[in-house]
Coordinates of C-alpha atoms in Angstrom, one line a residue:
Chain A
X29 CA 117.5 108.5 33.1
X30 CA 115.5 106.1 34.3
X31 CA 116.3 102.2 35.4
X32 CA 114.1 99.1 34.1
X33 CA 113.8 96.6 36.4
X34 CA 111.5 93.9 37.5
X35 CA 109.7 93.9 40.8
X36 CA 107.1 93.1 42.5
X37 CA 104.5 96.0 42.8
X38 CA 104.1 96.4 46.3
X39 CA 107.8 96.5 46.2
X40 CA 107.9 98.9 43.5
X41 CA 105.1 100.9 45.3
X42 CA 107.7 101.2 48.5
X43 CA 111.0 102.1 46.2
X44 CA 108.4 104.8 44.5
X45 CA 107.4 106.2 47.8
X46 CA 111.0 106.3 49.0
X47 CA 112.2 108.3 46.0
X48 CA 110.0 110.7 47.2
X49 CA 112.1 111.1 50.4
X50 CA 109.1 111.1 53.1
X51 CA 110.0 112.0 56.6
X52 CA 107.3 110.1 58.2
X53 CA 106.1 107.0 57.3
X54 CA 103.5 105.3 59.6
X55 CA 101.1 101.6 58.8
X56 CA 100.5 98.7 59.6
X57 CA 100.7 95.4 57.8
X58 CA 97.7 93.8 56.1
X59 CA 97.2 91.7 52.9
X60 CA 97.7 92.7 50.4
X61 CA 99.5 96.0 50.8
X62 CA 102.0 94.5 53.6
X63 CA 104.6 94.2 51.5
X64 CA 104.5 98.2 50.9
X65 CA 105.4 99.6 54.4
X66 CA 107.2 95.9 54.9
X67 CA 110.0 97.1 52.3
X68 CA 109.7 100.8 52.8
X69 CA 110.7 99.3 56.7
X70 CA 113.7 97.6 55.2
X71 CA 114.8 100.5 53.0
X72 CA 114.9 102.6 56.1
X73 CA 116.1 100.6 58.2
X74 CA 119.3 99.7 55.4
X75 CA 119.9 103.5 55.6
X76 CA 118.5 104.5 51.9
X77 CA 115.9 106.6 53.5
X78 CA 116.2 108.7 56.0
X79 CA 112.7 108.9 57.8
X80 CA 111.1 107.5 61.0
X81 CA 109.4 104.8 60.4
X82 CA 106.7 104.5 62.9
X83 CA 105.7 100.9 63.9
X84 CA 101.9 101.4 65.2
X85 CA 99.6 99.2 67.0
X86 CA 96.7 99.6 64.1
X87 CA 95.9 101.9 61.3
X88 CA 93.8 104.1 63.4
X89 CA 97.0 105.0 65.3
X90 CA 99.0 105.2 61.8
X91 CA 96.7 107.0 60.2
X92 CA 96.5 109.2 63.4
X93 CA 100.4 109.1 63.5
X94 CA 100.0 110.6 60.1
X95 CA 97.9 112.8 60.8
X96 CA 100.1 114.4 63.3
X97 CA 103.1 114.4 61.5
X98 CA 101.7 115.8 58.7
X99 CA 100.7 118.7 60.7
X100 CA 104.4 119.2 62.0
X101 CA 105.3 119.8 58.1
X102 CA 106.7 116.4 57.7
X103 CA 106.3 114.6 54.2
X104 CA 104.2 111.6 55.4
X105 CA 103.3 108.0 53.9
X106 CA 101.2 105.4 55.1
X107 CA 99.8 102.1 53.1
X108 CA 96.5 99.9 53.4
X109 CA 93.7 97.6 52.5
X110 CA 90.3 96.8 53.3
X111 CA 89.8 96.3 57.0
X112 CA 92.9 98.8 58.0
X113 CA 91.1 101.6 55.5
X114 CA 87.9 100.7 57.6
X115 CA 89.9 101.0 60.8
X116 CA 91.4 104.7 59.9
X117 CA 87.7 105.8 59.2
X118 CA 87.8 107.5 61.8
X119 CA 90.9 109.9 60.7
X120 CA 90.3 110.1 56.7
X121 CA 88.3 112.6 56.6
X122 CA 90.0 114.2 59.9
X123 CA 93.5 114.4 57.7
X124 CA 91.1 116.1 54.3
X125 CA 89.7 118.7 56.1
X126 CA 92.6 119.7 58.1
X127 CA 94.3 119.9 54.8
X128 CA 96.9 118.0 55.5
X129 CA 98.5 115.8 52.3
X130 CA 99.4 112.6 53.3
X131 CA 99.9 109.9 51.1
X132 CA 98.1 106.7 51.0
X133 CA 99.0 103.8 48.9
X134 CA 95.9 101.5 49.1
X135 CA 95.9 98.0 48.3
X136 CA 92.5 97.3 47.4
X137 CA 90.9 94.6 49.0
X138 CA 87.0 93.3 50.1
X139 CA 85.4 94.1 52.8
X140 CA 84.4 91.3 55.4
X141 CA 82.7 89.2 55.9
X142 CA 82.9 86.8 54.9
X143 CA 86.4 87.0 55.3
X144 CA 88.0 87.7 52.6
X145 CA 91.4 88.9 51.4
X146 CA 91.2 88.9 47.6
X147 CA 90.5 92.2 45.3
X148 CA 87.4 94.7 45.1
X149 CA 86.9 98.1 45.5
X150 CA 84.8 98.2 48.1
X151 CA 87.4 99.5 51.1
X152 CA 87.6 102.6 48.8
X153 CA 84.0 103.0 48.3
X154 CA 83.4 103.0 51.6
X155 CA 85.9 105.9 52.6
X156 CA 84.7 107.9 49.0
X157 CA 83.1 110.4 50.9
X158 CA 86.0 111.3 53.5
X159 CA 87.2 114.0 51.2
X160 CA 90.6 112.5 49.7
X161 CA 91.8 112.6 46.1
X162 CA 91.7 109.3 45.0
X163 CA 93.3 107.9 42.0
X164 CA 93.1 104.3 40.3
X165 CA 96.3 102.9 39.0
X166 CA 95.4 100.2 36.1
X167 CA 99.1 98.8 36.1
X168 CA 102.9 98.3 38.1
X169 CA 104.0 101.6 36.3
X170 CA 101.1 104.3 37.3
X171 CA 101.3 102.8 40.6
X172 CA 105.3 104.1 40.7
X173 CA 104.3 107.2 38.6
X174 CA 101.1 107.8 40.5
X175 CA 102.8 107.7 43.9
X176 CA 105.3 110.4 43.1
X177 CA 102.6 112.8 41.5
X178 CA 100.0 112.3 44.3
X179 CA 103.2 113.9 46.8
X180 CA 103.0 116.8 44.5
X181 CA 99.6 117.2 44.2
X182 CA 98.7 116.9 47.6
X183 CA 100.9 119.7 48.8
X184 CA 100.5 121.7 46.0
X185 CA 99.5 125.4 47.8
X186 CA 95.8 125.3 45.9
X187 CA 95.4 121.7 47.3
X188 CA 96.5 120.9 50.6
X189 CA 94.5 117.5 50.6
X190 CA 95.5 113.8 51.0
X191 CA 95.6 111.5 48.2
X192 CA 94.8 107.8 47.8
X193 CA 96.7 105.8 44.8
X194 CA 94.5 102.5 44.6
X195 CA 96.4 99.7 43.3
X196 CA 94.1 96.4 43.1
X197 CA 94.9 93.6 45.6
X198 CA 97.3 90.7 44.3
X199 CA 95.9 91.9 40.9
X200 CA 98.6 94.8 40.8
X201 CA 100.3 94.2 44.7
X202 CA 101.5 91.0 44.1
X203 CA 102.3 90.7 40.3
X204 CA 106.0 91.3 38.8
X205 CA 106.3 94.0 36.1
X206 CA 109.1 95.2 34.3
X207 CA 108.5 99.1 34.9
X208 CA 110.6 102.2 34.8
X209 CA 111.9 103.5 37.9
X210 CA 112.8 107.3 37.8
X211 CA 116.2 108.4 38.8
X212 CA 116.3 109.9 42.7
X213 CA 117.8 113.0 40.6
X214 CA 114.9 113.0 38.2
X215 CA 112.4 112.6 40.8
X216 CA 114.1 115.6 43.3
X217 CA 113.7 117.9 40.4
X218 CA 109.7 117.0 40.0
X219 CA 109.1 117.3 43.4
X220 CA 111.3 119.7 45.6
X221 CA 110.8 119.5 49.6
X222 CA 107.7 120.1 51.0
X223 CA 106.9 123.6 51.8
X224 CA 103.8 123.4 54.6
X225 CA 101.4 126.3 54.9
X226 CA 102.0 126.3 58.6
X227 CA 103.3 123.6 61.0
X228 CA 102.8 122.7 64.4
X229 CA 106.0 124.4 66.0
X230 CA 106.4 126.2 69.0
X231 CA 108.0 129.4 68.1
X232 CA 104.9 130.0 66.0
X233 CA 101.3 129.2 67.6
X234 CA 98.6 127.6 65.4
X235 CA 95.4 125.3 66.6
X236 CA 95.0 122.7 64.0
X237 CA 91.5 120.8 64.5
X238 CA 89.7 122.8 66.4
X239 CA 86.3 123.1 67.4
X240 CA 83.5 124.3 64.7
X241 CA 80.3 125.2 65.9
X242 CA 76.9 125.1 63.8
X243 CA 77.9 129.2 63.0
X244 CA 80.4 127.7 61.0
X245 CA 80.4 124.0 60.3
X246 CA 78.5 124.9 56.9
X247 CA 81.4 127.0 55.7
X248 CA 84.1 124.7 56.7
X249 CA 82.0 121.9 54.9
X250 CA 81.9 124.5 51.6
X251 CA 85.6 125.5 51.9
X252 CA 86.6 121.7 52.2
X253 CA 84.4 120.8 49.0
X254 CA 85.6 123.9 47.1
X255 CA 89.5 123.0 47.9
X256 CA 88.7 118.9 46.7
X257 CA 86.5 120.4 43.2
X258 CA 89.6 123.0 43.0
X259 CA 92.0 120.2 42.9
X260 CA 91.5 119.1 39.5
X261 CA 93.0 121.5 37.5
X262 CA 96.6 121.1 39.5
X263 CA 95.9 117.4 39.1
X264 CA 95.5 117.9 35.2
X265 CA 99.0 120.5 35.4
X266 CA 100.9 118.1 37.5
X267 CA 100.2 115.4 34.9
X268 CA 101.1 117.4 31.9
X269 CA 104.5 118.3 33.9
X270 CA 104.9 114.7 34.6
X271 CA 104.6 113.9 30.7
X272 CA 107.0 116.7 30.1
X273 CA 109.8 115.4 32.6
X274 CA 109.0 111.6 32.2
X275 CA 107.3 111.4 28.6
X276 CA 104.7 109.2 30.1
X277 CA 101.0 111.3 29.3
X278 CA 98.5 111.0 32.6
X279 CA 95.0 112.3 32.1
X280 CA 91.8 112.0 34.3
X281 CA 89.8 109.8 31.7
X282 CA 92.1 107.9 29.7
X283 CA 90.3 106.8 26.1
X284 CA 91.4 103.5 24.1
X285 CA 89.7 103.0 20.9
X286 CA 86.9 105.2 21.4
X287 CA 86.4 106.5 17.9
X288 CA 83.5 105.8 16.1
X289 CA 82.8 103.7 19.2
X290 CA 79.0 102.8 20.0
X291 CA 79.8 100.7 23.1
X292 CA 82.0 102.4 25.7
X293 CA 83.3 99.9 28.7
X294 CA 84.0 101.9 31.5
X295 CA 86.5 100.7 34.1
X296 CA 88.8 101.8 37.4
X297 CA 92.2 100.2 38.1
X298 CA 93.7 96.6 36.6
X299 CA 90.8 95.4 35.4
X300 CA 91.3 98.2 32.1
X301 CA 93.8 96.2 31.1
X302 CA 91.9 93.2 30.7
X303 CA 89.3 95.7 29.1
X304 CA 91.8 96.7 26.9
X305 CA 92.6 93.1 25.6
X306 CA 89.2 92.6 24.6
X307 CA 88.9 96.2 23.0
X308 CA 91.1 94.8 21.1
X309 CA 89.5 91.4 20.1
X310 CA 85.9 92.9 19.6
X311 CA 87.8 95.6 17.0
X312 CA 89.4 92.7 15.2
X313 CA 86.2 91.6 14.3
X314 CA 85.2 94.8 13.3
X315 CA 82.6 95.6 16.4
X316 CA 82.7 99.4 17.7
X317 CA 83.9 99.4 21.1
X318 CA 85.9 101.3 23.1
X319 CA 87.1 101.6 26.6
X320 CA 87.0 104.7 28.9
X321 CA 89.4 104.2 32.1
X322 CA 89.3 106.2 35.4
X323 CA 92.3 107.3 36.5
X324 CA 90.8 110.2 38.8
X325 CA 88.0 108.9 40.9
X326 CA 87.7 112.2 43.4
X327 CA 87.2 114.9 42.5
X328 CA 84.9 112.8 40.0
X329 CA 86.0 114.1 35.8
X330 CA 83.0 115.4 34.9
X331 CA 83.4 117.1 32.1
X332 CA 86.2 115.2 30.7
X333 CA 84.0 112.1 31.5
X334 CA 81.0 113.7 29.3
X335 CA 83.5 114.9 26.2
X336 CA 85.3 111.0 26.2
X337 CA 82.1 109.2 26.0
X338 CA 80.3 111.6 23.7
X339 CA 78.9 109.4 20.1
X340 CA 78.7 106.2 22.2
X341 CA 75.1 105.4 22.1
X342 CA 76.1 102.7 25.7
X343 CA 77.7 102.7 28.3
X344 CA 78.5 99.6 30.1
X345 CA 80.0 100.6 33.7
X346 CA 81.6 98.2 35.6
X347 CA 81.6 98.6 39.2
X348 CA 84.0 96.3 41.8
X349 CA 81.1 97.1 45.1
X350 CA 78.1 97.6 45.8
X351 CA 75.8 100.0 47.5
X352 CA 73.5 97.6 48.8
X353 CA 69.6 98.2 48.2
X354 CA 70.9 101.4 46.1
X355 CA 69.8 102.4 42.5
X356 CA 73.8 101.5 40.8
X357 CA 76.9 100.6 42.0
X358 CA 79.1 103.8 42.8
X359 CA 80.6 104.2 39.6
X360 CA 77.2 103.8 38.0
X361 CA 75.5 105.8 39.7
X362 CA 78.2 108.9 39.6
X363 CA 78.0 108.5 35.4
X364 CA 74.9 108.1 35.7
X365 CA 74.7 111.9 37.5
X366 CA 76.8 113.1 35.0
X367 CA 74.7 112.8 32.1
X368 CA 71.3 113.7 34.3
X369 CA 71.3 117.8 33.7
X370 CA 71.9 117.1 29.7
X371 CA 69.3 116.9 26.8
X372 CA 70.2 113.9 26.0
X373 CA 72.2 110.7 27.2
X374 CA 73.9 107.0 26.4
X375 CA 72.1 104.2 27.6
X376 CA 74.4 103.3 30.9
X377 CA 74.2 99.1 31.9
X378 CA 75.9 99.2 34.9
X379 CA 77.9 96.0 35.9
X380 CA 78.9 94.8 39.3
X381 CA 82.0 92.5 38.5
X382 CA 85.1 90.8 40.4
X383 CA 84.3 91.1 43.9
X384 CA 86.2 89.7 46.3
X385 CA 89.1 88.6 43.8
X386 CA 86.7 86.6 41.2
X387 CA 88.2 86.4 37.9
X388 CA 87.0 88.6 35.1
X389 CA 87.9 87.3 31.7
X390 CA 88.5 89.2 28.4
X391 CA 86.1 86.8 27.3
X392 CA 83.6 88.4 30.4
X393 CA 84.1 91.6 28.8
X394 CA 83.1 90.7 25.0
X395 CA 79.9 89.2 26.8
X396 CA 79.4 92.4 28.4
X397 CA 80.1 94.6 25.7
X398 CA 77.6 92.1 23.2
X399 CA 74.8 92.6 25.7
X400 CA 74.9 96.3 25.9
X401 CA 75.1 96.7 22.1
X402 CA 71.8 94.8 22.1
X403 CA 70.3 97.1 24.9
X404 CA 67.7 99.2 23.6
X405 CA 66.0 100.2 26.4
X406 CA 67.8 101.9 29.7
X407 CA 67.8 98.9 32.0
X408 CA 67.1 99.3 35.7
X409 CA 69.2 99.6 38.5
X410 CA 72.1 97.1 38.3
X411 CA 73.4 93.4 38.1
X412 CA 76.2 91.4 39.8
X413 CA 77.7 89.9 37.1
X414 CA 78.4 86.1 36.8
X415 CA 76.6 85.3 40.1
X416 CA 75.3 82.0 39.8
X417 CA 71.8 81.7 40.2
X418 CA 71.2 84.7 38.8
X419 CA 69.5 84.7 35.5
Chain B
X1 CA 74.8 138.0 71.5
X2 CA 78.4 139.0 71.5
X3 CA 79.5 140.2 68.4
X4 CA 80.7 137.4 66.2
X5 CA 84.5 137.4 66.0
X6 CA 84.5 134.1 63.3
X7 CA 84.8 134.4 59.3
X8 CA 81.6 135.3 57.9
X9 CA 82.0 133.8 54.6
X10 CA 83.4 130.1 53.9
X11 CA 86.4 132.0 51.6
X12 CA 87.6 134.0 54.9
X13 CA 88.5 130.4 56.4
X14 CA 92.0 129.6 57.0
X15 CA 92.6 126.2 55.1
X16 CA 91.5 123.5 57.5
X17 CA 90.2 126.2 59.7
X18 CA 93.3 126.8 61.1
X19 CA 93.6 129.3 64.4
X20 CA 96.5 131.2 64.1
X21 CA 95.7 134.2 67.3
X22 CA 95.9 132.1 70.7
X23 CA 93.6 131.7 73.3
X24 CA 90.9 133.1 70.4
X25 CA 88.8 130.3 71.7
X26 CA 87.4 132.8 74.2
X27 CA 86.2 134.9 71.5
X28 CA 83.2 132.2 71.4
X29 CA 80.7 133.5 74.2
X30 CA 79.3 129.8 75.5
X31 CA 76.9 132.0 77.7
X32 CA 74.5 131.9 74.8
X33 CA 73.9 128.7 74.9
X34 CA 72.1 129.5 78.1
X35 CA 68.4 128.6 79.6
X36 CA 68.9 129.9 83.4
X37 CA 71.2 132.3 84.9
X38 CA 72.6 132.4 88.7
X39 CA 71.8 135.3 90.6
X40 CA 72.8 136.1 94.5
X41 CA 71.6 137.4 97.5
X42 CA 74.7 138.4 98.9
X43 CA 73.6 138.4 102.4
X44 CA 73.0 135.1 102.5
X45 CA 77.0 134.3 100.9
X46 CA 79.1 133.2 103.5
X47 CA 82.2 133.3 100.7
X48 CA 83.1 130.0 101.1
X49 CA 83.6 129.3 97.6
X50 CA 82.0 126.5 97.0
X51 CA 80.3 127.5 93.7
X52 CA 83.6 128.3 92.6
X53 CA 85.1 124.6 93.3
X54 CA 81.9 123.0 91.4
X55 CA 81.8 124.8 88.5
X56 CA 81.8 122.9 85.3
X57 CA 83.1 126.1 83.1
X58 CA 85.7 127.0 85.6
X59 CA 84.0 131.0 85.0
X60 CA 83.4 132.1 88.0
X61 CA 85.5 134.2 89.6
X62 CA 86.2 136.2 92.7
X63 CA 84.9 139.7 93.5
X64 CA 87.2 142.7 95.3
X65 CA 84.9 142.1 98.0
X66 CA 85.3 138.7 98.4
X67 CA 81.8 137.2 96.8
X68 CA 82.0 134.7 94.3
X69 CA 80.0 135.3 91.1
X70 CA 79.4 133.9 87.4
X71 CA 80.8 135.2 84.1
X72 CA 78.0 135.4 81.9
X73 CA 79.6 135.4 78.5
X74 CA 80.6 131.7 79.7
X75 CA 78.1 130.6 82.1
X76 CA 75.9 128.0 80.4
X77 CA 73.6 127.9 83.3
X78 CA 73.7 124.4 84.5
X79 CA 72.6 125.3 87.7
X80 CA 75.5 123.3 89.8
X81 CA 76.7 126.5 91.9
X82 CA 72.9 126.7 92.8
X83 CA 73.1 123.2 94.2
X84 CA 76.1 123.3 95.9
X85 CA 75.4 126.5 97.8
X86 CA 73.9 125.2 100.7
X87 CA 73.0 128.9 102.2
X88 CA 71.0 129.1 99.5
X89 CA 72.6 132.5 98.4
X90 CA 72.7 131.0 94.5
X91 CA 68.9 131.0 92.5
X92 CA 69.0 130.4 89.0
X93 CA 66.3 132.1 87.2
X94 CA 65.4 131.6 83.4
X95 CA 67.0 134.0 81.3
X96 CA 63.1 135.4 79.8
X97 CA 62.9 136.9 83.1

């Protein structure tokens, strides 16, 4: 059974981590995700949760915390945003290729300056290369269901890597939802206790982060991409054993009216459901549109990506960052990469929307999806969209 | 060149490269990172040690007959025993020669 209730998010993201009964749990507060390890603190400290809560100077030390804790075979948690992510730069891609499957909740918010503390993607985009799964929650309920997978997936014995659940700032952090929370019962039987490969102990002697020389660096680099590519088939399993205990279905690219569709938008995280709403208005009056929505961001879908937009003649892709002075924003420019080896492929207008919190409309999105059925011609590059000035 | 005791091929890798045998790390020859060597003229060693308290690599070690002398598999050739020896019994010489 599970329990309705109405939360707050970030609260709903702590009571989701804690049902996963992590041992370790180490962060450090900042907009928006504070309220994360701010209740997961209280839920400890009540006695529902028997783990050491770690209270760290910075996120380089509670990512490093994690780090260390992870290697000891604890079940570990941590939550971010923005300049905390930027701050545990330094670890990410420490924690990936020492295998090591922590758990990140990540509030996703800009990237200064100027300051600012609103919602964007681009704290993730700026870690995308550290070597963690990272998955996009579009709504209060993947972020609880998401959570709870990403402990199984990440110490699944064929993946042994960290995983991100990004959860959009205030968007998703701060917004009350009536969602379904599992049953500690439920949950125990999805995820039994974490069985490490090898631990930090002692009795048994194991170096964890050493030293790799140029002899071998190549290799390590090969067996670390091989282990995050590898990692999507256990993601796919672990969703379709998810839908069997929970009846909710996960998959990596998650179509909404797609048939028949000759415009597909192409979103990550809350903004789908926005997309969704005007999916819904632009089918009313009888326009063919259809949304395709990331829920797997690394390892990147490809072929499920290719098969969900096949028929659409565009593509609009929206992007929440930029990669400044590059050819697309990062989600452009991966689907863009995706269709490059085929004979043939969709127009792709790529969008750069809602940075740093500003508003994007239903009404944004029938603009968007009206422009690119007029696109004839494969535009260059990319726009920020909205920007005034711009023409 | 020692032979190599690491995986050859990136599927021999213990996930994360973990190192499971202790004190394997020696199993990596730094000597071969070496320009110069050290040699001796042991007449001139007055076994004081010196080269032994300076050294960088902690590898040198000493003999049965009291002389203090380099290990080459770890000796990367830096030249500071040389520099310290003030008898001058220490000449590093490149390793062509």
């Amino acid at each position: 059974m599970s329990t309705r209730e109405g939360m707050e998010i970030a609260f709903a993201a702590a009571e989701a981590a804690a049902l996963c009964r992590p041992e370790v749990i180490a962060a450090y507060p900042i907009t928006p995700n504070t309220h994360i390890p701010e209740h997961l603190s209280d839920i400890v400290a009540d006695g529902r949760l028997d783990a050491e809560f770690i209270c760290v100077e910075s996120e380089h030390s509670a990512l490093s915390a994690c780090c260390g804790a992870s290697a000891t075979g604890a079940r570990v948690f941590t939550a971010t945003s923005s300049q905390g992510l930027l701050f545990m730069g330094e670890v990410m891609p420490i924690v990936s290729a020492m295998r090591l499957p922590v758990v990140m909740a990540l509030g996703n918010r800009a990237v200064s300056a100027p300051i600012n503390i609103w919602n964007d993607h681009s704290d993730i985009m700026s870690q995308r290369d550290t070597g963690w799964i990272s998955l996009f929650a579009a709504n209060g309920q993947e972020v609880i269901d998401m959570i709870i997978q990403a402990f199984k997936i990440a110490e699944h014995p064929h993946v042994m890597l960290p995983v991100n659940v990004n959860l959009d700032g205030f968007q998703l952090t701060h917004v009350v939802e009536p969602m379904l929370f599992p049953d500690q019962d439920e949950v125990d039987r999805f995820l039994p206790p974490y069985t490490p490969f090898a631990t930090l102990h002692p009795d048994k002697v194991v170096s964890m982060g050493t030293l790799g020389m140029p002899d071998i660096f190549n290799e390590a680099m090969q067996a670390k991409d091989a282990a995050v590519i590898g990692s999507l088939p256990v993601i796919e399993a672990v969703w379709q054993e998810w839908e069997r205990h929970f009846g909710r279905a996960y998959e990596p690219v998650y179509a909404y009216r797609t048939e028949d569709a000759e415009v597909l938008l192409v979103t990550m995280g809350s903004l789908s459901e926005t997309a969704e709403a005007a999916i819904d208005a632009l089918r009313d009056r009888r326009v063919p549109a259809g949304l395709l929505k990331l829920r797997l961001w690394r390892p990147f879908p490809r072929e499920a990506f290719t098969a969900a937009a096949k028929g659409a003649r565009v593509l609009a892709v929206m992007d929440r960052a930029v990669s400044f002075g590059g050819v697309a924003g990062p989600v452009g420019a991966e689907v863009r990469a995706c269709f490059y080896p085929g004979p043939a492929h969709p127009l792709i207008v790529n969008k750069i929307i809602g940075l740093g919190g500003r508003d994007v409309t239903v009404e944004n999105f029938i603009a968007i999806v009206e422009e690119a059925r007029a696109t004839t011609v494969q535009p260059e590059g990319y726009q920020l969209y909205g920007v005034r000035g711009l023409s | 060149m020692a032979k190599k005791k690491w995986p050859q091929d990136y599927q021999d890798l213990t996930p994360g490269c973990m190192v499971f045998e202790p004190a394997s790390a020696r199993a990596y020859h730094t000597g071969a990172w070496r320009a110069q060597k050290p040699t001796y003229t042991f007449s001139r060693c007055i076994k004081c040690g010196l080269c032994y308290l300076y050294c960088p690599e902690g590898c040198i070690h000493e003999t049965e007959e009291g002389y203090f002398v380099a290990d080459l598999d770890y000796c990367k050739g830096c030249g500071i025993c040389a520099h310290e020896c003030w008898p001058r019994a220490i000449t590093m010489v490149d390793e062509e020669d």
